[in-house]
Short mmCIF file of N, CA and C in Angstrom, two decimals:
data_model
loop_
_atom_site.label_atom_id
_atom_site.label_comp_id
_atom_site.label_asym_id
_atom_site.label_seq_id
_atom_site.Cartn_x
_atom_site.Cartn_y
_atom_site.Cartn_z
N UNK A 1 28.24 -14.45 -31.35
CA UNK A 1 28.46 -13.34 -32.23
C UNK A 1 28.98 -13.89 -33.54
N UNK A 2 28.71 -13.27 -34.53
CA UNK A 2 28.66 -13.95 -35.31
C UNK A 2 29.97 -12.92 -36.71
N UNK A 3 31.19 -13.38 -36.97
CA UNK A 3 31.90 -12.77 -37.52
C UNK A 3 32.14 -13.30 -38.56
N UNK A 4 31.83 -12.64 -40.05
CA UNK A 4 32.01 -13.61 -41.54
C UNK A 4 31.09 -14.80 -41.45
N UNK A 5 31.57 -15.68 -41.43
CA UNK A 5 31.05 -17.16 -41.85
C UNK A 5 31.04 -18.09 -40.53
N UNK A 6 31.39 -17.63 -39.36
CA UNK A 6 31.98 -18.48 -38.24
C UNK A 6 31.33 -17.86 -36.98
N UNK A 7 31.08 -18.68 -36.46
CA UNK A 7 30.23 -18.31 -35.14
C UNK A 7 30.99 -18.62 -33.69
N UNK A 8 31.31 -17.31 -32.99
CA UNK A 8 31.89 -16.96 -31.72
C UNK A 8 31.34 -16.90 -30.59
N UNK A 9 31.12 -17.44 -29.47
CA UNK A 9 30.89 -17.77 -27.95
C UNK A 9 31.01 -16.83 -27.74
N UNK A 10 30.19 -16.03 -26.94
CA UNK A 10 30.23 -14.69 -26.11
C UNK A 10 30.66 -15.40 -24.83
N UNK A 11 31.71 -14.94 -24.23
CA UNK A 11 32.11 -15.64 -22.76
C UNK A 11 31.73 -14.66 -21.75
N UNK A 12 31.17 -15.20 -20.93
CA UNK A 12 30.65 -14.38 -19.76
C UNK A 12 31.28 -14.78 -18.55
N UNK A 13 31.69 -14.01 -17.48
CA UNK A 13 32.26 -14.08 -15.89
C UNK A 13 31.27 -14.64 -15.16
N UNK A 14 31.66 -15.34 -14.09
CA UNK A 14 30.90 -15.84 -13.68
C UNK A 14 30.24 -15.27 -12.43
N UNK A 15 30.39 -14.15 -12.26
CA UNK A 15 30.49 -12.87 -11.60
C UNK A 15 29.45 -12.60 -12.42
N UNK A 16 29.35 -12.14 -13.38
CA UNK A 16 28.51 -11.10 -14.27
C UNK A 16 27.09 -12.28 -14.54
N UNK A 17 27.47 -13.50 -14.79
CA UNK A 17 26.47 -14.70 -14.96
C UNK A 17 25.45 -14.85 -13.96
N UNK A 18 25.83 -14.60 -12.44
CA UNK A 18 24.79 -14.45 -11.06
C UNK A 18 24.59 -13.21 -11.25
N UNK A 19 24.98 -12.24 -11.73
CA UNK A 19 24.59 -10.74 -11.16
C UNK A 19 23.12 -10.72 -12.16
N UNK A 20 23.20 -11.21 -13.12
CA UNK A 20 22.26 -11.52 -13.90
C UNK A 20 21.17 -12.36 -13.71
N UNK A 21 21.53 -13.65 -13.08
CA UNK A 21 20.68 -14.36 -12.46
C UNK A 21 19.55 -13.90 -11.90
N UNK A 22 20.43 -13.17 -10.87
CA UNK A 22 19.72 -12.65 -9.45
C UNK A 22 18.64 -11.37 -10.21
N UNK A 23 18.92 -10.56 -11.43
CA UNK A 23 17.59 -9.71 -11.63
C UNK A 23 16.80 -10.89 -12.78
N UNK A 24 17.51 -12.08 -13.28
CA UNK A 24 16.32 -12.97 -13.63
C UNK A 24 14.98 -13.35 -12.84
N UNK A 25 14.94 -13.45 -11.38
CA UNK A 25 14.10 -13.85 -10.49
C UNK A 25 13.21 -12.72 -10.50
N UNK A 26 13.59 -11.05 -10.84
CA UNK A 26 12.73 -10.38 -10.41
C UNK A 26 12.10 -10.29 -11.40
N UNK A 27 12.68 -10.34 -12.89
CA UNK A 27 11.71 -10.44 -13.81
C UNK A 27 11.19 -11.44 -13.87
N UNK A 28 11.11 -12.21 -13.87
CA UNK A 28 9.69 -13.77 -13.45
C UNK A 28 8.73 -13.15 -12.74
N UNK A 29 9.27 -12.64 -11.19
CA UNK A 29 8.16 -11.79 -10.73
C UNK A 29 7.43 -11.05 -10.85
N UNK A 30 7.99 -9.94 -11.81
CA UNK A 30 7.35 -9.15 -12.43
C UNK A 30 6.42 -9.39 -13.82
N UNK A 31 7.11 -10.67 -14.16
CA UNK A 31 6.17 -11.27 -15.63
C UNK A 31 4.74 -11.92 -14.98
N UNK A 32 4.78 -12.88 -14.05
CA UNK A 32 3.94 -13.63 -13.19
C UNK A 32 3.15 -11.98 -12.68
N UNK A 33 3.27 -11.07 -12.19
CA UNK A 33 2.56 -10.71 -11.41
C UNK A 33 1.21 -9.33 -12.32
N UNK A 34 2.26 -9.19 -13.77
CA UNK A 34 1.30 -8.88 -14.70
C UNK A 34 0.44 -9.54 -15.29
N UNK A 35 1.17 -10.92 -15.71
CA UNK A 35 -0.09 -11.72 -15.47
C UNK A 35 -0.89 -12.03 -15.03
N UNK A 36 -0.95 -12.36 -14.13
CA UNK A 36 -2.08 -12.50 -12.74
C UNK A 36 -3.01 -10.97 -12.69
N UNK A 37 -2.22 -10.11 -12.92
CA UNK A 37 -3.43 -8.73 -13.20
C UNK A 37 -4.43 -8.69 -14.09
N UNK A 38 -3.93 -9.12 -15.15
CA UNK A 38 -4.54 -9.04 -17.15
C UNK A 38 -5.03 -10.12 -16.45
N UNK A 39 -5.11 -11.52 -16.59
CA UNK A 39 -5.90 -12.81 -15.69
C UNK A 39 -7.06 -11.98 -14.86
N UNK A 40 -7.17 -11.24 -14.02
CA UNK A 40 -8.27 -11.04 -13.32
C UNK A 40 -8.45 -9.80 -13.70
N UNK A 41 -8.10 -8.82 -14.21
CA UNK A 41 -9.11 -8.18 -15.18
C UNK A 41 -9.64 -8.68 -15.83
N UNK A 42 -9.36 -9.87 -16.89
CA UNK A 42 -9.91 -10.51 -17.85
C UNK A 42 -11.07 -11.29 -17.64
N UNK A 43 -11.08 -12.04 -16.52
CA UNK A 43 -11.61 -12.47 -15.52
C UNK A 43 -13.25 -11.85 -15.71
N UNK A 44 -12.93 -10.76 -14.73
CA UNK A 44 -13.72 -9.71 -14.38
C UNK A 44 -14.62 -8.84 -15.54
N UNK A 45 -14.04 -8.45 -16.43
CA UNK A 45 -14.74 -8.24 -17.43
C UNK A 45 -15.89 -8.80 -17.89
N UNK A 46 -14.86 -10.63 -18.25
CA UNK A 46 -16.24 -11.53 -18.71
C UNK A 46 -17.48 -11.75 -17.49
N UNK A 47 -17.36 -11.97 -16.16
CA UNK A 47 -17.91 -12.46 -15.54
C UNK A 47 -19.35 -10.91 -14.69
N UNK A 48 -18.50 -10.11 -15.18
CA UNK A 48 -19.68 -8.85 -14.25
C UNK A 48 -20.69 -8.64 -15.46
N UNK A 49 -22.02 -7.67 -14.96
CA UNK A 49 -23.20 -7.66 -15.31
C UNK A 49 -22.83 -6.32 -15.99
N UNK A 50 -23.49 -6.02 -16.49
CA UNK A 50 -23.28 -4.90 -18.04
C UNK A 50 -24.71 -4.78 -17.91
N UNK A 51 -25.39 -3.95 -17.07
CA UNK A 51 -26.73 -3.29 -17.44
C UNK A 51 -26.58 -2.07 -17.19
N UNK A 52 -26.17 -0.19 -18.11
CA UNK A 52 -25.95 0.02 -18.12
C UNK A 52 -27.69 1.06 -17.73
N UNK A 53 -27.42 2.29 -16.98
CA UNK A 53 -28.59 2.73 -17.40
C UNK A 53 -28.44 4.46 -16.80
N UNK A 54 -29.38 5.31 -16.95
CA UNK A 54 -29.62 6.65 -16.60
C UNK A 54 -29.18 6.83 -15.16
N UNK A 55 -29.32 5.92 -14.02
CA UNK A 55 -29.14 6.22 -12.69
C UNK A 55 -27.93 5.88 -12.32
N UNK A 56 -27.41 4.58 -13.05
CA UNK A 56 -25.97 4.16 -12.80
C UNK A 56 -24.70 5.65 -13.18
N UNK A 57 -24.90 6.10 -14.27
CA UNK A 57 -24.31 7.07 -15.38
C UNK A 57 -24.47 8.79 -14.29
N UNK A 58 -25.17 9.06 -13.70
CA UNK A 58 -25.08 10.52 -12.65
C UNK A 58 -23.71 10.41 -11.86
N UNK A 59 -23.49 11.47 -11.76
CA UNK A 59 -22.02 11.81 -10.83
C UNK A 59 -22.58 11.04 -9.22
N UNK A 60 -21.27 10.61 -8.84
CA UNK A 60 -21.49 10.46 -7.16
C UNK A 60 -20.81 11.28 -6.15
N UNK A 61 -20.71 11.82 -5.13
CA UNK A 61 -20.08 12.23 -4.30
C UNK A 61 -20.32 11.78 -3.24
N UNK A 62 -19.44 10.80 -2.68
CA UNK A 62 -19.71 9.97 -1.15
C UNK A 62 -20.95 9.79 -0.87
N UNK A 63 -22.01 9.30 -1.78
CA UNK A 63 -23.42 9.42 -1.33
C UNK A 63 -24.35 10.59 -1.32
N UNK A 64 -23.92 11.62 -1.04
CA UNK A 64 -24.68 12.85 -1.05
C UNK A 64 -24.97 12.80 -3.03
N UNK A 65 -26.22 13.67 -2.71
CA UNK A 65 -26.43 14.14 -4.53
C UNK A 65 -25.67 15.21 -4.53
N UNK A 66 -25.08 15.67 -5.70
CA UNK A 66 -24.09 16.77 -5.76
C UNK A 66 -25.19 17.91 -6.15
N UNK A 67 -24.21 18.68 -5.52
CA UNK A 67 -24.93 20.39 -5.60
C UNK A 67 -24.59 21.31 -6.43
N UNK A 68 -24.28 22.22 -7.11
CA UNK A 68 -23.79 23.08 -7.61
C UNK A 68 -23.16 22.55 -8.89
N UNK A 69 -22.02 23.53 -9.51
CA UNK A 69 -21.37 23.40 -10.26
C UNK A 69 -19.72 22.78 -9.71
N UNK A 70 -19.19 21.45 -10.79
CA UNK A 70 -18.47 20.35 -10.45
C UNK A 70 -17.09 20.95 -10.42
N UNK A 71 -16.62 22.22 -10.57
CA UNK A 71 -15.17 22.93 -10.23
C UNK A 71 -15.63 24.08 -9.43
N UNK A 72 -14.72 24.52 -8.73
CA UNK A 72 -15.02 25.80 -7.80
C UNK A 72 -13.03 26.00 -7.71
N UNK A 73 -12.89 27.15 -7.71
CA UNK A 73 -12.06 27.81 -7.68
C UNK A 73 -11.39 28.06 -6.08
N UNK A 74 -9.81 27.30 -5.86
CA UNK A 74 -9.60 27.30 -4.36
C UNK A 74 -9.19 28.52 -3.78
N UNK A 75 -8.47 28.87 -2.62
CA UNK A 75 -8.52 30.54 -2.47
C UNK A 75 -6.44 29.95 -2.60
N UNK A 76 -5.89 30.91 -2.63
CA UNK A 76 -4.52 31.07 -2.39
C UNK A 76 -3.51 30.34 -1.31
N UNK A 77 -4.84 31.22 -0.04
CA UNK A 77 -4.36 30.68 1.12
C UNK A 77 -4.32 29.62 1.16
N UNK A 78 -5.07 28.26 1.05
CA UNK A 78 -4.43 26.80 0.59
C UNK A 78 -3.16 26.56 0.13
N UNK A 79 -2.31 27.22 -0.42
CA UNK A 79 -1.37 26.83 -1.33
C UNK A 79 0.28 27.39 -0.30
N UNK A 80 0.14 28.15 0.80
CA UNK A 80 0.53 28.25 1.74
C UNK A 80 0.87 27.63 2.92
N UNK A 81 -0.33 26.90 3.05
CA UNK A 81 -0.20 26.19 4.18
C UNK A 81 0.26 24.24 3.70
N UNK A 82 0.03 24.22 2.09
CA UNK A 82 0.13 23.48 1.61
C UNK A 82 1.69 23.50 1.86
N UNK A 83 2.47 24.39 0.84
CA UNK A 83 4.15 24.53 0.84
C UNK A 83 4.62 24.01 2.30
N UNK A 84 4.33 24.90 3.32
CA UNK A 84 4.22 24.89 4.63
C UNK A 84 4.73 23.24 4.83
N UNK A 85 3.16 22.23 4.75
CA UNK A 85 3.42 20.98 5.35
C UNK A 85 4.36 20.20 3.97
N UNK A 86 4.67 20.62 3.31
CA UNK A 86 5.46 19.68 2.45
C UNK A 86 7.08 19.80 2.93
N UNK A 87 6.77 21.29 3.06
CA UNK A 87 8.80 21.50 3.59
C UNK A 87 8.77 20.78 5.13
N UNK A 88 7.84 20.89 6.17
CA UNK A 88 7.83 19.93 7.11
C UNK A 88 8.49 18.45 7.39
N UNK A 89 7.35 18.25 6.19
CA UNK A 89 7.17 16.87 6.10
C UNK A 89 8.72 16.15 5.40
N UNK A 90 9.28 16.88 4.68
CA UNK A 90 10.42 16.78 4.27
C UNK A 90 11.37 16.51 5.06
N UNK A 91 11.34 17.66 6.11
CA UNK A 91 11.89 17.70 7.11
C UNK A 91 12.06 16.55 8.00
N UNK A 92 11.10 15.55 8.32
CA UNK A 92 10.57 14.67 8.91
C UNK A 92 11.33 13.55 8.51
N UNK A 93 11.33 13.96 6.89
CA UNK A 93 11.91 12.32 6.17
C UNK A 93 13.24 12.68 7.11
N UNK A 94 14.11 13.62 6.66
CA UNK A 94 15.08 13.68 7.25
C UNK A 94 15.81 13.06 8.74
N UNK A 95 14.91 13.96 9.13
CA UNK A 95 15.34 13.56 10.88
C UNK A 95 15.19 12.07 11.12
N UNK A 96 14.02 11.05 10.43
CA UNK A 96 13.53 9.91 11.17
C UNK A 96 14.49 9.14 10.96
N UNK A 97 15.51 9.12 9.55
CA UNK A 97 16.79 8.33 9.44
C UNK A 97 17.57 8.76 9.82
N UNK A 98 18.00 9.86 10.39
CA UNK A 98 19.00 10.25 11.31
C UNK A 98 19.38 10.27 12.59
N UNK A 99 17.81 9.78 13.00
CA UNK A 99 17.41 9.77 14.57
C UNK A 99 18.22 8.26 15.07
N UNK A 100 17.95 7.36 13.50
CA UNK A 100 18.31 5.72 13.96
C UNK A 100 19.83 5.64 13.81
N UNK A 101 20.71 6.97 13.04
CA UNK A 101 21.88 6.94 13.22
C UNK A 101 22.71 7.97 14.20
N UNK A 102 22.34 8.35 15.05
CA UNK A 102 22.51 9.42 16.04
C UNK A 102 23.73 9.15 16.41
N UNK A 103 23.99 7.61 17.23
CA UNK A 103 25.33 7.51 17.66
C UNK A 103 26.24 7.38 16.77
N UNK A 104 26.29 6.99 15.47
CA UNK A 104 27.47 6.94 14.54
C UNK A 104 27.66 8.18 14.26
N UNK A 105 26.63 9.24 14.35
CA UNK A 105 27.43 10.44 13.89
C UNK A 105 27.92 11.29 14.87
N UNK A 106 27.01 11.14 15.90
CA UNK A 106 27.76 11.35 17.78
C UNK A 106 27.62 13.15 17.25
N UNK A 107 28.47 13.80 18.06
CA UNK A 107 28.47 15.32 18.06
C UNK A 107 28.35 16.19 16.27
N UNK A 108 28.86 15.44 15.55
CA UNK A 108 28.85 16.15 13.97
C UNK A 108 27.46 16.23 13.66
N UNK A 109 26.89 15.26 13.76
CA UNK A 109 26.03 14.63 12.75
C UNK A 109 24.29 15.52 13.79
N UNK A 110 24.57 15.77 15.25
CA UNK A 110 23.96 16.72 15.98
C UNK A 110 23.90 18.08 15.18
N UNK A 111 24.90 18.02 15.38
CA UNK A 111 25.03 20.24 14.71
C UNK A 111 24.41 20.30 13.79
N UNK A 112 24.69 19.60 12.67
CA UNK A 112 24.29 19.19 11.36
C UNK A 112 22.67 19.59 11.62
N UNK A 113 22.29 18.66 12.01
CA UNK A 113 20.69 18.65 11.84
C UNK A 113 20.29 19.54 12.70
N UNK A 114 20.95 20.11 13.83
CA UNK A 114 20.39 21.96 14.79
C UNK A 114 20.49 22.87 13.66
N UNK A 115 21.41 22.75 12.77
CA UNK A 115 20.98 23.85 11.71
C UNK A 115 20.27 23.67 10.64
N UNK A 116 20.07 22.38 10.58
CA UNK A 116 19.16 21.91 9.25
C UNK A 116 17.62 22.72 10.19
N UNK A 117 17.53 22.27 10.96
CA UNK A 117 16.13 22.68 12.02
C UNK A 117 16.09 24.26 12.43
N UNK A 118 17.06 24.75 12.28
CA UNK A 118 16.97 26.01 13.33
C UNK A 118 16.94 26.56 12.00
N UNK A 119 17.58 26.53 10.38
CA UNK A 119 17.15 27.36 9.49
C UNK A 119 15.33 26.99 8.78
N UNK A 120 15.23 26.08 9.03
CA UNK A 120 13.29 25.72 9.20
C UNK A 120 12.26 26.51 9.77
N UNK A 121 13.10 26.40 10.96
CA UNK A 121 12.32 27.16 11.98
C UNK A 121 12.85 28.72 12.08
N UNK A 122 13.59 29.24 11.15
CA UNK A 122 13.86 30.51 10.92
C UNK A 122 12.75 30.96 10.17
N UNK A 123 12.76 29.91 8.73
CA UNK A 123 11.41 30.35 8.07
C UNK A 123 10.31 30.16 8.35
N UNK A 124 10.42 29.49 9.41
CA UNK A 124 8.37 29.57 9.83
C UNK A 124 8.58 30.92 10.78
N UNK A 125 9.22 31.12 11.51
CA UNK A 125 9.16 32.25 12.46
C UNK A 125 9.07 33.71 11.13
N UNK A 126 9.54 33.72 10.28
CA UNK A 126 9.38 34.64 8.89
C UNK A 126 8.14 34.62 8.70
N UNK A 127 7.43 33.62 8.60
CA UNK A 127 6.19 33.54 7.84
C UNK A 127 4.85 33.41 8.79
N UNK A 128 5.44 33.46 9.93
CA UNK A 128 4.34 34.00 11.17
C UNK A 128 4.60 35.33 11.14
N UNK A 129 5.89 35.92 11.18
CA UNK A 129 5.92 37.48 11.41
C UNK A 129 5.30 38.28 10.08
N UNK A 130 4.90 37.84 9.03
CA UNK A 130 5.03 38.45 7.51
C UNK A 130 3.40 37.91 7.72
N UNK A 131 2.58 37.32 8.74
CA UNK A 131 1.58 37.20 8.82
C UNK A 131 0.56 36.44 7.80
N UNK A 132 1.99 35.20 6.93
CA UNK A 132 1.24 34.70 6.06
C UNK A 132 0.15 33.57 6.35
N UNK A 133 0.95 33.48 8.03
CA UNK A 133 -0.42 31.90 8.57
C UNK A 133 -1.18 32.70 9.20
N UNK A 134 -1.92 33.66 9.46
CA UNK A 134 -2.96 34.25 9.75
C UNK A 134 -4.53 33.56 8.38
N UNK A 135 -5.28 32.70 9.14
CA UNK A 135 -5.94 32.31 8.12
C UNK A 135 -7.32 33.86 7.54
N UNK A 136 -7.58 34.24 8.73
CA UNK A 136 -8.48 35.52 8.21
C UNK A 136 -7.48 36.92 8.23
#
């Protein structure tokens, strides 16, 4: 640092000197591994065939020729059953790390998640009775 005319040593801990270290390694990794991307894109660019033409340029769909017009409008009901598996699935994250801590939380950490589950399963029992998973 540099004060007036005279130049000052920034002193660093040697604590703070490894803590630094240690995310030096990941940026190498991360410098090396963008490289190596741009490298074989670059790569790739020069080395593929560029004959560009009318049959290459048509839409694909898994092989089939496409039919119709390329948007279609989804119905509602999708967006239901969608919410549905996301709050699930949520659910899921939950329980699977809790399942591996079961005994540290012993009887608390039980209740806990019977009501995390039993208010879940309140709202699906809602949304069977309100007849929103009825698909027709």
């Amino acid at each position: 640092m540099k004060l007036g005319s005279q130049w000052h040593p920034v002193v660093v801990s040697k604590a703070v000197s490894e803590f630094l270290r240690s995310y030096l390694t990941v940026v190498w990794f991360g410098l090396a591994a963008f490289l190596v991307a741009g490298l074989l894109l670059g790569i790739s660019a020069l080395v593929r065939p560029n004959n560009p033409n009318r049959e290459k340029m048509l839409t694909y769909e898994s092989g089939v020729d496409p039919v119709g017009d390329g948007w279609s409008q989804s119905q509602i009901r999708y967006y239901v059953f969608a919410l549905l598996f996301v709050i699930f699935d949520v659910e899921a994250v939950f329980i699977f790390p809790w399942a591996t801590q079961l005994e540290r939380y012993a009887g608390f950490g039980l209740v806990e998640m019977g009501i995390f589950v039993a208010i879940l399963l309140l709202g699906l029992v809602y949304a069977w009775r309100k007849g929103v998973l009825r698909w027709v």
